[in-house]
Amino acid sequence: PNSFATQPSIVRIAHELNIDDQLVFADESLPPWVNHNGKLHPLPKGQGGKGPKGQLELVFGPNGVLKFAFVGDLLSWPGKIRAGIGAFLGHLPPPPPEEKSKEETIRMWVERI
């Protein structure tokens, strides 16, 4: 079923719309999943620890980024390399205001990041 992590704003909106009895909450101890081409793919997830310990767990843990990068097949190898470069080097800044005479398309945004 469709579910989501508990967020007060979503619960409040559901209550205001009188659909709060239909909410299905995700088990937050499990990793989030993405359905792509009919197959479920787990996404990296830490246990919510803060500071260096939480960051190490997010990278090296059982549902960590390294497992996602080397074992997961959601991203192609070129996509994994591009995501890794983006994680370490960051992304290009948005174009200056004078170049933003028109809205940025999704393609332009993807090429920029």
mmCIF file of N, CA and C in Angstrom, residues 4 10-25:
data_model
loop_
_atom_site.group_PDB
_atom_site.id
_atom_site.type_symbol
_atom_site.label_atom_id
_atom_site.label_comp_id
_atom_site.label_asym_id
_atom_site.label_seq_id
_atom_site.Cartn_x
_atom_site.Cartn_y
_atom_site.Cartn_z
ATOM 1 N N PHE A 4 3.664 6.563 4.048
ATOM 2 C CA PHE A 4 4.623 7.637 4.163
ATOM 3 C C PHE A 4 5.118 7.705 5.591
ATOM 4 N N ILE A 10 1.434 16.531 7.306
ATOM 5 C CA ILE A 10 0.600 15.659 6.482
ATOM 6 C C ILE A 10 -0.562 15.108 7.293
ATOM 7 N N VAL A 11 -0.289 14.727 8.527
ATOM 8 C CA VAL A 11 -1.357 14.220 9.389
ATOM 9 C C VAL A 11 -2.401 15.307 9.629
ATOM 10 N N ARG A 12 -1.955 16.547 9.844
ATOM 11 C CA ARG A 12 -2.883 17.652 10.070
ATOM 12 C C ARG A 12 -3.759 17.892 8.838
ATOM 13 N N ILE A 13 -3.160 17.888 7.661
ATOM 14 C CA ILE A 13 -3.921 18.095 6.429
ATOM 15 C C ILE A 13 -4.931 16.962 6.242
ATOM 16 N N ALA A 14 -4.502 15.727 6.499
ATOM 17 C CA ALA A 14 -5.416 14.589 6.374
ATOM 18 C C ALA A 14 -6.586 14.724 7.346
ATOM 19 N N HIS A 15 -6.303 15.199 8.554
ATOM 20 C CA HIS A 15 -7.365 15.404 9.541
ATOM 21 C C HIS A 15 -8.332 16.492 9.059
ATOM 22 N N GLU A 16 -7.797 17.581 8.507
ATOM 23 C CA GLU A 16 -8.643 18.669 8.009
ATOM 24 C C GLU A 16 -9.520 18.207 6.839
ATOM 25 N N LEU A 17 -9.026 17.240 6.066
ATOM 26 C CA LEU A 17 -9.786 16.712 4.929
ATOM 27 C C LEU A 17 -10.679 15.533 5.318
ATOM 28 N N ASN A 18 -10.672 15.190 6.610
ATOM 29 C CA ASN A 18 -11.451 14.061 7.137
ATOM 30 C C ASN A 18 -11.070 12.730 6.494
ATOM 31 N N ILE A 19 -9.794 12.551 6.187
ATOM 32 C CA ILE A 19 -9.325 11.267 5.647
ATOM 33 C C ILE A 19 -8.259 10.651 6.546
ATOM 34 N N ASP A 20 -8.131 11.176 7.776
ATOM 35 C CA ASP A 20 -7.087 10.677 8.665
ATOM 36 C C ASP A 20 -7.307 9.219 9.057
ATOM 37 N N ASP A 21 -8.545 8.716 8.960
ATOM 38 C CA ASP A 21 -8.791 7.309 9.278
ATOM 39 C C ASP A 21 -8.308 6.386 8.155
ATOM 40 N N GLN A 22 -7.920 6.937 7.009
ATOM 41 C CA GLN A 22 -7.445 6.139 5.882
ATOM 42 C C GLN A 22 -5.922 6.132 5.757
ATOM 43 N N LEU A 23 -5.227 6.817 6.657
ATOM 44 C CA LEU A 23 -3.773 6.900 6.575
ATOM 45 C C LEU A 23 -3.133 5.543 6.863
ATOM 46 N N VAL A 24 -2.091 5.238 6.107
ATOM 47 C CA VAL A 24 -1.291 4.029 6.320
ATOM 48 C C VAL A 24 0.122 4.504 6.578
ATOM 49 N N PHE A 25 0.628 4.255 7.776
ATOM 50 C CA PHE A 25 1.949 4.741 8.148
ATOM 51 C C PHE A 25 3.018 3.705 7.836
#
